[in-house]
PDB file of C-alpha atoms in Angstrom:
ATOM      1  CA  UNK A 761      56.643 139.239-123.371  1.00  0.00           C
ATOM      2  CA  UNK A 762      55.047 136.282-121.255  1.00  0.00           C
ATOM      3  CA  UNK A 763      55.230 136.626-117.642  1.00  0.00           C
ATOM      4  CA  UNK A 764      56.093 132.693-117.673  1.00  0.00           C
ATOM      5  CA  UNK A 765      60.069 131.423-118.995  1.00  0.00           C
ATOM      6  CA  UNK A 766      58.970 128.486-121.487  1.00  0.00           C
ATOM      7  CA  UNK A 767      61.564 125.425-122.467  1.00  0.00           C
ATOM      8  CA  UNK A 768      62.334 126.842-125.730  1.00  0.00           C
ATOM      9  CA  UNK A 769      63.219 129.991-123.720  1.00  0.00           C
ATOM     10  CA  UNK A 770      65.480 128.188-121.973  1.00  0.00           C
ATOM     11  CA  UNK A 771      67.354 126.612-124.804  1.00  0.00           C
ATOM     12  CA  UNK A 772      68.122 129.988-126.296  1.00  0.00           C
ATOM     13  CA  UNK A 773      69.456 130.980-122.402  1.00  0.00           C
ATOM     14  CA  UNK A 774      71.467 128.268-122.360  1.00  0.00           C
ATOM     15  CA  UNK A 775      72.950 129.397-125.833  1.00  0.00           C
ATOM     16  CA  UNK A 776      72.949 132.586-124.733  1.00  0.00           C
ATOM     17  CA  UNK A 777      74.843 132.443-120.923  1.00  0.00           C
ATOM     18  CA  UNK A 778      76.409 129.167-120.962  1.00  0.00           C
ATOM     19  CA  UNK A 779      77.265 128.256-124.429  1.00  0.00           C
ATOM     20  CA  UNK A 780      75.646 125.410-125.043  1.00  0.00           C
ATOM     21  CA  UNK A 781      72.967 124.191-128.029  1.00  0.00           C
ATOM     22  CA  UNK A 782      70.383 122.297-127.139  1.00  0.00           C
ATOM     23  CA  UNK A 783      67.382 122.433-129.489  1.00  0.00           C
ATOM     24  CA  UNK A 784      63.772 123.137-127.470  1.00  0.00           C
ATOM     25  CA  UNK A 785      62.650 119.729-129.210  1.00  0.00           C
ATOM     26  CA  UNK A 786      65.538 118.061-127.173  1.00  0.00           C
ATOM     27  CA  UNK A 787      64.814 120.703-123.854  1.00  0.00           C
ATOM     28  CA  UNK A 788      61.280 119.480-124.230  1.00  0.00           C
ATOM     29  CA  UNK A 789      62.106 115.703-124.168  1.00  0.00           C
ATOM     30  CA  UNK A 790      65.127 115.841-122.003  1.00  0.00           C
ATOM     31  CA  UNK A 791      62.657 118.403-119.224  1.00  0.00           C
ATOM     32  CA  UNK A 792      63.133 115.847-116.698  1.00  0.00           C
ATOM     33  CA  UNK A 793      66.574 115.204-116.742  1.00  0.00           C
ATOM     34  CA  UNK A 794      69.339 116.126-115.486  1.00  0.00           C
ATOM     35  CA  UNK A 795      71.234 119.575-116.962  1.00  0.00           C
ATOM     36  CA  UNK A 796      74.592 117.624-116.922  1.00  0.00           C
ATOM     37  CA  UNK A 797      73.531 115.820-118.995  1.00  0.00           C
ATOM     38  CA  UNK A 798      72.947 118.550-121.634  1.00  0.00           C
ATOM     39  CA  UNK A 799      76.386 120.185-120.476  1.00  0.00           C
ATOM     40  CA  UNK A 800      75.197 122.584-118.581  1.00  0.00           C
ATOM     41  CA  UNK A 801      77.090 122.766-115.033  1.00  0.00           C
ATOM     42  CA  UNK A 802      77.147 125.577-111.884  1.00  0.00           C
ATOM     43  CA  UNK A 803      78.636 128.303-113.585  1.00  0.00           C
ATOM     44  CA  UNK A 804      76.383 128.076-116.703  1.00  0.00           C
ATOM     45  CA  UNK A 805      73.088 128.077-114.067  1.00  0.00           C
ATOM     46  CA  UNK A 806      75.110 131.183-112.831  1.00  0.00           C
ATOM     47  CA  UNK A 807      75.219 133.028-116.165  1.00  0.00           C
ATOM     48  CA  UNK A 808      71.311 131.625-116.971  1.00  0.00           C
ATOM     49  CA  UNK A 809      70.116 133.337-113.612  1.00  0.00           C
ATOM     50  CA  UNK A 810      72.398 136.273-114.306  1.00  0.00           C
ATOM     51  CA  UNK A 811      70.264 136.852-117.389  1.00  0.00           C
ATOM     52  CA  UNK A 812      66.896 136.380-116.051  1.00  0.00           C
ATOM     53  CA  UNK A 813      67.688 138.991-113.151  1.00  0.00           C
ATOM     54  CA  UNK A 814      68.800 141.499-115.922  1.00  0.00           C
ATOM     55  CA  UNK A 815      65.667 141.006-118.397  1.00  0.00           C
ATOM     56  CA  UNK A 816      63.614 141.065-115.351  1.00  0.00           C
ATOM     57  CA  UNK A 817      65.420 143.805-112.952  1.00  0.00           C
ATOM     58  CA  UNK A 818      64.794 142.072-109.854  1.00  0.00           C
ATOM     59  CA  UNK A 819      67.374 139.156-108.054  1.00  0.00           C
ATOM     60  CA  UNK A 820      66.055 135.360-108.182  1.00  0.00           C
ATOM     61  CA  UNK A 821      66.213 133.443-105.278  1.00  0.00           C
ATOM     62  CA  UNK A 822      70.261 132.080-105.434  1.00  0.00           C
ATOM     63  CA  UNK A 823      69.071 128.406-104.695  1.00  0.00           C
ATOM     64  CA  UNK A 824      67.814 128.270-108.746  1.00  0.00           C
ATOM     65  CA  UNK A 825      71.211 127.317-109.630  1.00  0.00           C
ATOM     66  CA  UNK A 826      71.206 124.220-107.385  1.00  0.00           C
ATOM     67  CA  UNK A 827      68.236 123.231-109.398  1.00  0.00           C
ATOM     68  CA  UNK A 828      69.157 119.764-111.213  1.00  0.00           C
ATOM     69  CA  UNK A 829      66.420 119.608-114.316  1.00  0.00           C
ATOM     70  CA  UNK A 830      65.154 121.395-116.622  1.00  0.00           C
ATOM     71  CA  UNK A 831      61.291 121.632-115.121  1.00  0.00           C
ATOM     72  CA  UNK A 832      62.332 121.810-112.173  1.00  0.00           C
ATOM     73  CA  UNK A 833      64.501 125.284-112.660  1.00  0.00           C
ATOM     74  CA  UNK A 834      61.559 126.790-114.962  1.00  0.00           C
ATOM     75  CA  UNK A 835      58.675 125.497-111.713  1.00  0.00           C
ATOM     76  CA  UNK A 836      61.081 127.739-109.377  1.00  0.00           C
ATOM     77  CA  UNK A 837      62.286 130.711-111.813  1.00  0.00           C
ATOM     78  CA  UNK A 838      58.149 131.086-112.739  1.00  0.00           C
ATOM     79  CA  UNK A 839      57.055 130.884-109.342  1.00  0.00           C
ATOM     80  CA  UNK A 840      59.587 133.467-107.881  1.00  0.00           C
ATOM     81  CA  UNK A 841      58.525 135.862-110.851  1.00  0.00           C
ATOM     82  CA  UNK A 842      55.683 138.539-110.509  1.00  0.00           C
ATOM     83  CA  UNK A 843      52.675 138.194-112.608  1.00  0.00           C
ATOM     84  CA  UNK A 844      52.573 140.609-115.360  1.00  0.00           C
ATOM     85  CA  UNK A 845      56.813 140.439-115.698  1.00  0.00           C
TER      86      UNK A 845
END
């Protein structure tokens, strides 16, 4: 497993805890914007952070949910993770 969360990670996350498809090719062009616009609101961040702390046993700084685009959440949810995860 990488120690870095990549966009096409994310898409299947966002499947995964919030219920929502978006295909990487559309993550990858849409990285900027904002995760509204993909249909992704608070309580999906919640369940995407909620997964990250269980694959990687350890809490994430609570602010990640606040996060508002795609590279922006991955910048913080790589930086806060260990190297070697």
């Amino acid at each position: 497993m990488s120690d870095r969360i990549t966009l096409d990670e994310l898409a299947g996350l966002m499947k995964k805890a919030a219920g929502i498809t978006v295909t990487p090719e559309r993550l990858r062009e849409h990285a900027d914007g904002e995760f509204g616009e993909l249909g992704i609101d608070s309580l999906g961040m919640l369940g995407i952070v909620g997964e990250l702390e269980n694959r990687f046993g350890m809490a994430l700084d609570l602010d990640m949910e606040r996060c508002r685009t795609p590279r922006e959440f991955l910048d913080r949810v790589n930086s806060a993770l260990p190297a070697g995860a």
